[in-house]
Amino acid sequence: MLILLSIPLSWSQEKHTLPEDKINKEQLLNLVNQIRAEGCQCGDTYMPPVPPLKWNDTLAKSAFLHSKDMVDKNYHSHYSLDGKGPNQRAYKLKYTSDVGIGENICAGAENEVEAVNGWKGSPEHCKNMMNEKWTEMGIGMYKGRWTQVFGGKKQSIDKK
């Protein structure tokens, strides 16, 4: 069973060494950017094509750590058991976004294609992936729990 949750939220980037999460980052980025390039039907809403995202290692680390925390503490939510949400987790890693923070999570996907297709098949997750304000993302997975985190820099948007 694939369980999905989506949340668009509102936050400097520093390089971090990621734990081994055994995902194909290039494939994930390509899958998401292909959907963004083609436009997508998200439930009853057609989302037109939007610019591609860039991979961000800090967002990927935040995503991985949240996936691991959900597995280790046996919950499935955008908010950790201590009440911290995507903004606080990104901020703790010194990431800031000029356009907010968004997050998709899912459980049960066995690979990159299943995770992205699961998000694409859920209207709110799909809209989050297609949000043109996002300029970068990172994805982390731990024991079948996937987290996708979005952010952006205004200067990246202004350079369109």
PDB file of C-alpha atoms in Angstrom:
ATOM      1  CA  MET A   1       0.000   0.000   0.000  1.00  0.00           C
ATOM      2  CA  LEU A   2       1.323   3.429  -0.989  1.00  0.00           C
ATOM      3  CA  ILE A   3       0.635   6.166   1.584  1.00  0.00           C
ATOM      4  CA  LEU A   4       1.101   9.750   0.422  1.00  0.00           C
ATOM      5  CA  LEU A   5       1.027  13.124   2.158  1.00  0.00           C
ATOM      6  CA  SER A   6       1.785  16.560   0.707  1.00  0.00           C
ATOM      7  CA  ILE A   7       2.407  19.927   2.314  1.00  0.00           C
ATOM      8  CA  PRO A   8       3.505  23.238   0.806  1.00  0.00           C
ATOM      9  CA  LEU A   9       5.116  25.384   3.508  1.00  0.00           C
ATOM     10  CA  SER A  10       7.247  28.420   3.969  1.00  0.00           C
ATOM     11  CA  TRP A  11      12.868  29.219   4.120  1.00  0.00           C
ATOM     12  CA  SER A  12      21.350  29.398   2.896  1.00  0.00           C
ATOM     13  CA  GLN A  13      22.534  26.430   1.675  1.00  0.00           C
ATOM     14  CA  GLU A  14      25.529  24.538   2.946  1.00  0.00           C
ATOM     15  CA  LYS A  15      27.085  21.374   1.546  1.00  0.00           C
ATOM     16  CA  HIS A  16      26.467  18.264   3.611  1.00  0.00           C
ATOM     17  CA  THR A  17      27.697  14.724   3.321  1.00  0.00           C
ATOM     18  CA  LEU A  18      24.663  12.531   2.863  1.00  0.00           C
ATOM     19  CA  PRO A  19      24.259   9.206   4.570  1.00  0.00           C
ATOM     20  CA  GLU A  20      24.009   6.273   2.191  1.00  0.00           C
ATOM     21  CA  ASP A  21      20.370   6.214   1.202  1.00  0.00           C
ATOM     22  CA  LYS A  22      20.781   4.106  -1.936  1.00  0.00           C
ATOM     23  CA  ILE A  23      18.674   6.183  -4.295  1.00  0.00           C
ATOM     24  CA  ASN A  24      19.382   7.195  -7.869  1.00  0.00           C
ATOM     25  CA  LYS A  25      19.404  10.989  -7.581  1.00  0.00           C
ATOM     26  CA  GLU A  26      19.870  11.527 -11.311  1.00  0.00           C
ATOM     27  CA  GLN A  27      16.909   9.298 -12.127  1.00  0.00           C
ATOM     28  CA  LEU A  28      14.715  11.028  -9.538  1.00  0.00           C
ATOM     29  CA  LEU A  29      15.606  14.473 -10.841  1.00  0.00           C
ATOM     30  CA  ASN A  30      15.011  13.367 -14.440  1.00  0.00           C
ATOM     31  CA  LEU A  31      11.629  11.807 -13.597  1.00  0.00           C
ATOM     32  CA  VAL A  32      10.402  14.913 -11.793  1.00  0.00           C
ATOM     33  CA  ASN A  33      11.768  17.294 -14.435  1.00  0.00           C
ATOM     34  CA  GLN A  34      10.170  15.278 -17.243  1.00  0.00           C
ATOM     35  CA  ILE A  35       6.780  15.689 -15.549  1.00  0.00           C
ATOM     36  CA  ARG A  36       7.433  19.411 -15.060  1.00  0.00           C
ATOM     37  CA  ALA A  37       8.515  19.850 -18.696  1.00  0.00           C
ATOM     38  CA  GLU A  38       5.429  18.129 -20.092  1.00  0.00           C
ATOM     39  CA  GLY A  39       2.828  19.586 -17.747  1.00  0.00           C
ATOM     40  CA  CYS A  40       0.535  17.307 -15.824  1.00  0.00           C
ATOM     41  CA  GLN A  41      -3.079  16.597 -14.991  1.00  0.00           C
ATOM     42  CA  CYS A  42      -3.202  16.755 -11.199  1.00  0.00           C
ATOM     43  CA  GLY A  43      -6.642  15.455 -10.328  1.00  0.00           C
ATOM     44  CA  ASP A  44      -9.118  17.933 -11.810  1.00  0.00           C
ATOM     45  CA  THR A  45      -6.440  20.582 -12.356  1.00  0.00           C
ATOM     46  CA  TYR A  46      -4.147  20.812 -15.387  1.00  0.00           C
ATOM     47  CA  MET A  47      -0.743  22.119 -14.386  1.00  0.00           C
ATOM     48  CA  PRO A  48       1.136  23.645 -17.345  1.00  0.00           C
ATOM     49  CA  PRO A  49       4.843  23.027 -17.970  1.00  0.00           C
ATOM     50  CA  VAL A  50       7.238  24.717 -15.542  1.00  0.00           C
ATOM     51  CA  PRO A  51      11.033  25.100 -15.420  1.00  0.00           C
ATOM     52  CA  PRO A  52      13.220  22.191 -14.278  1.00  0.00           C
ATOM     53  CA  LEU A  53      14.434  21.762 -10.724  1.00  0.00           C
ATOM     54  CA  LYS A  54      18.030  21.464  -9.567  1.00  0.00           C
ATOM     55  CA  TRP A  55      19.157  18.863  -7.036  1.00  0.00           C
ATOM     56  CA  ASN A  56      20.054  20.248  -3.615  1.00  0.00           C
ATOM     57  CA  ASP A  57      22.072  18.046  -1.244  1.00  0.00           C
ATOM     58  CA  THR A  58      20.924  19.905   1.859  1.00  0.00           C
ATOM     59  CA  LEU A  59      17.270  19.296   0.977  1.00  0.00           C
ATOM     60  CA  ALA A  60      18.138  15.655   0.225  1.00  0.00           C
ATOM     61  CA  LYS A  61      19.752  15.296   3.650  1.00  0.00           C
ATOM     62  CA  SER A  62      16.707  16.852   5.309  1.00  0.00           C
ATOM     63  CA  ALA A  63      14.507  14.423   3.350  1.00  0.00           C
ATOM     64  CA  PHE A  64      16.613  11.396   4.285  1.00  0.00           C
ATOM     65  CA  LEU A  65      16.727  12.306   7.966  1.00  0.00           C
ATOM     66  CA  HIS A  66      12.947  12.733   8.056  1.00  0.00           C
ATOM     67  CA  SER A  67      12.399   9.379   6.318  1.00  0.00           C
ATOM     68  CA  LYS A  68      14.737   7.705   8.813  1.00  0.00           C
ATOM     69  CA  ASP A  69      13.020   9.374  11.759  1.00  0.00           C
ATOM     70  CA  MET A  70       9.599   8.185  10.546  1.00  0.00           C
ATOM     71  CA  VAL A  71      10.885   4.608  10.297  1.00  0.00           C
ATOM     72  CA  ASP A  72      12.808   4.669  13.572  1.00  0.00           C
ATOM     73  CA  LYS A  73       9.869   6.124  15.527  1.00  0.00           C
ATOM     74  CA  ASN A  74       7.076   4.407  13.590  1.00  0.00           C
ATOM     75  CA  TYR A  75       4.967   7.326  12.335  1.00  0.00           C
ATOM     76  CA  HIS A  76       3.964   8.850   8.971  1.00  0.00           C
ATOM     77  CA  SER A  77       3.553  12.616   9.015  1.00  0.00           C
ATOM     78  CA  HIS A  78       5.085  15.881   7.857  1.00  0.00           C
ATOM     79  CA  TYR A  79       5.614  16.693  11.518  1.00  0.00           C
ATOM     80  CA  SER A  80       8.012  14.719  13.670  1.00  0.00           C
ATOM     81  CA  LEU A  81       6.898  13.447  17.048  1.00  0.00           C
ATOM     82  CA  ASP A  82       8.567  16.477  18.660  1.00  0.00           C
ATOM     83  CA  GLY A  83       6.441  18.794  16.484  1.00  0.00           C
ATOM     84  CA  LYS A  84       9.114  19.867  13.998  1.00  0.00           C
ATOM     85  CA  GLY A  85       7.979  20.364  10.411  1.00  0.00           C
ATOM     86  CA  PRO A  86       9.789  20.676   7.077  1.00  0.00           C
ATOM     87  CA  ASN A  87      10.747  24.321   7.710  1.00  0.00           C
ATOM     88  CA  GLN A  88      12.413  23.567  11.020  1.00  0.00           C
ATOM     89  CA  ARG A  89      14.245  20.518   9.653  1.00  0.00           C
ATOM     90  CA  ALA A  90      15.636  22.498   6.689  1.00  0.00           C
ATOM     91  CA  TYR A  91      16.554  25.441   8.915  1.00  0.00           C
ATOM     92  CA  LYS A  92      18.439  23.140  11.280  1.00  0.00           C
ATOM     93  CA  LEU A  93      20.646  22.168   8.314  1.00  0.00           C
ATOM     94  CA  LYS A  94      21.220  25.871   7.486  1.00  0.00           C
ATOM     95  CA  TYR A  95      18.986  25.805   4.385  1.00  0.00           C
ATOM     96  CA  THR A  96      16.915  28.872   3.620  1.00  0.00           C
ATOM     97  CA  SER A  97      14.426  29.388   0.824  1.00  0.00           C
ATOM     98  CA  ASP A  98      13.097  32.639  -0.552  1.00  0.00           C
ATOM     99  CA  VAL A  99       9.878  30.916  -1.655  1.00  0.00           C
ATOM    100  CA  GLY A 100       9.060  28.569   1.220  1.00  0.00           C
ATOM    101  CA  ILE A 101       9.500  24.862   1.764  1.00  0.00           C
ATOM    102  CA  GLY A 102       7.289  22.107   0.387  1.00  0.00           C
ATOM    103  CA  GLU A 103       7.303  18.411   1.140  1.00  0.00           C
ATOM    104  CA  ASN A 104       5.846  15.170  -0.174  1.00  0.00           C
ATOM    105  CA  ILE A 105       6.137  11.883   1.692  1.00  0.00           C
ATOM    106  CA  CYS A 106       5.160   8.330   0.847  1.00  0.00           C
ATOM    107  CA  ALA A 107       5.564   4.822   2.166  1.00  0.00           C
ATOM    108  CA  GLY A 108       5.613   1.563   0.259  1.00  0.00           C
ATOM    109  CA  ALA A 109       7.216   2.610  -3.016  1.00  0.00           C
ATOM    110  CA  GLU A 110       9.888   0.075  -3.924  1.00  0.00           C
ATOM    111  CA  ASN A 111      11.897   2.272  -6.296  1.00  0.00           C
ATOM    112  CA  GLU A 112      12.308   5.759  -7.728  1.00  0.00           C
ATOM    113  CA  VAL A 113       9.693   5.308 -10.471  1.00  0.00           C
ATOM    114  CA  GLU A 114       7.049   4.078  -8.006  1.00  0.00           C
ATOM    115  CA  ALA A 115       7.719   6.965  -5.619  1.00  0.00           C
ATOM    116  CA  VAL A 116       7.478   9.661  -8.303  1.00  0.00           C
ATOM    117  CA  ASN A 117       4.485   8.014  -9.987  1.00  0.00           C
ATOM    118  CA  GLY A 118       2.781   7.762  -6.597  1.00  0.00           C
ATOM    119  CA  TRP A 119       3.228  11.471  -6.019  1.00  0.00           C
ATOM    120  CA  LYS A 120       2.128  12.209  -9.581  1.00  0.00           C
ATOM    121  CA  GLY A 121      -1.030  10.137  -9.067  1.00  0.00           C
ATOM    122  CA  SER A 122      -2.052  12.091  -5.964  1.00  0.00           C
ATOM    123  CA  PRO A 123      -3.525  15.515  -6.847  1.00  0.00           C
ATOM    124  CA  GLU A 124      -1.938  17.429  -3.962  1.00  0.00           C
ATOM    125  CA  HIS A 125       1.481  15.783  -4.362  1.00  0.00           C
ATOM    126  CA  CYS A 126       1.315  16.364  -8.100  1.00  0.00           C
ATOM    127  CA  LYS A 127       0.502  20.061  -7.625  1.00  0.00           C
ATOM    128  CA  ASN A 128       3.404  20.336  -5.189  1.00  0.00           C
ATOM    129  CA  MET A 129       5.817  18.808  -7.745  1.00  0.00           C
ATOM    130  CA  MET A 130       4.439  21.158 -10.427  1.00  0.00           C
ATOM    131  CA  ASN A 131       4.628  24.329  -8.332  1.00  0.00           C
ATOM    132  CA  GLU A 132       6.622  26.816 -10.388  1.00  0.00           C
ATOM    133  CA  LYS A 133       7.987  28.610  -7.318  1.00  0.00           C
ATOM    134  CA  TRP A 134      10.207  25.625  -6.495  1.00  0.00           C
ATOM    135  CA  THR A 135      13.669  25.817  -8.085  1.00  0.00           C
ATOM    136  CA  GLU A 136      15.371  22.949  -6.276  1.00  0.00           C
ATOM    137  CA  MET A 137      14.596  19.710  -4.498  1.00  0.00           C
ATOM    138  CA  GLY A 138      16.118  16.800  -2.683  1.00  0.00           C
ATOM    139  CA  ILE A 139      14.722  13.336  -2.037  1.00  0.00           C
ATOM    140  CA  GLY A 140      15.663  10.866   0.644  1.00  0.00           C
ATOM    141  CA  MET A 141      14.562   7.297   1.284  1.00  0.00           C
ATOM    142  CA  TYR A 142      15.029   4.995   4.239  1.00  0.00           C
ATOM    143  CA  LYS A 143      13.546   1.492   4.365  1.00  0.00           C
ATOM    144  CA  GLY A 144      10.751   2.297   1.936  1.00  0.00           C
ATOM    145  CA  ARG A 145       9.840   5.709   3.377  1.00  0.00           C
ATOM    146  CA  TRP A 146      10.363   8.472   0.826  1.00  0.00           C
ATOM    147  CA  THR A 147      10.519  12.205   1.472  1.00  0.00           C
ATOM    148  CA  GLN A 148      10.732  14.871  -1.237  1.00  0.00           C
ATOM    149  CA  VAL A 149      11.601  18.410  -0.090  1.00  0.00           C
ATOM    150  CA  PHE A 150      11.298  21.535  -2.243  1.00  0.00           C
ATOM    151  CA  GLY A 151      12.719  25.029  -1.853  1.00  0.00           C
ATOM    152  CA  GLY A 152      14.007  27.845  -3.960  1.00  0.00           C
ATOM    153  CA  LYS A 153      16.003  30.967  -4.288  1.00  0.00           C
ATOM    154  CA  LYS A 154      14.387  34.119  -5.639  1.00  0.00           C
ATOM    155  CA  GLN A 155      17.468  34.921  -7.698  1.00  0.00           C
ATOM    156  CA  SER A 156      17.041  31.547  -9.430  1.00  0.00           C
ATOM    157  CA  ILE A 157      13.473  32.517 -10.358  1.00  0.00           C
ATOM    158  CA  ASP A 158      14.521  35.981 -11.516  1.00  0.00           C
ATOM    159  CA  LYS A 159      17.054  34.460 -13.963  1.00  0.00           C
ATOM    160  CA  LYS A 160      14.345  32.754 -16.064  1.00  0.00           C
TER     161      LYS A 160
END
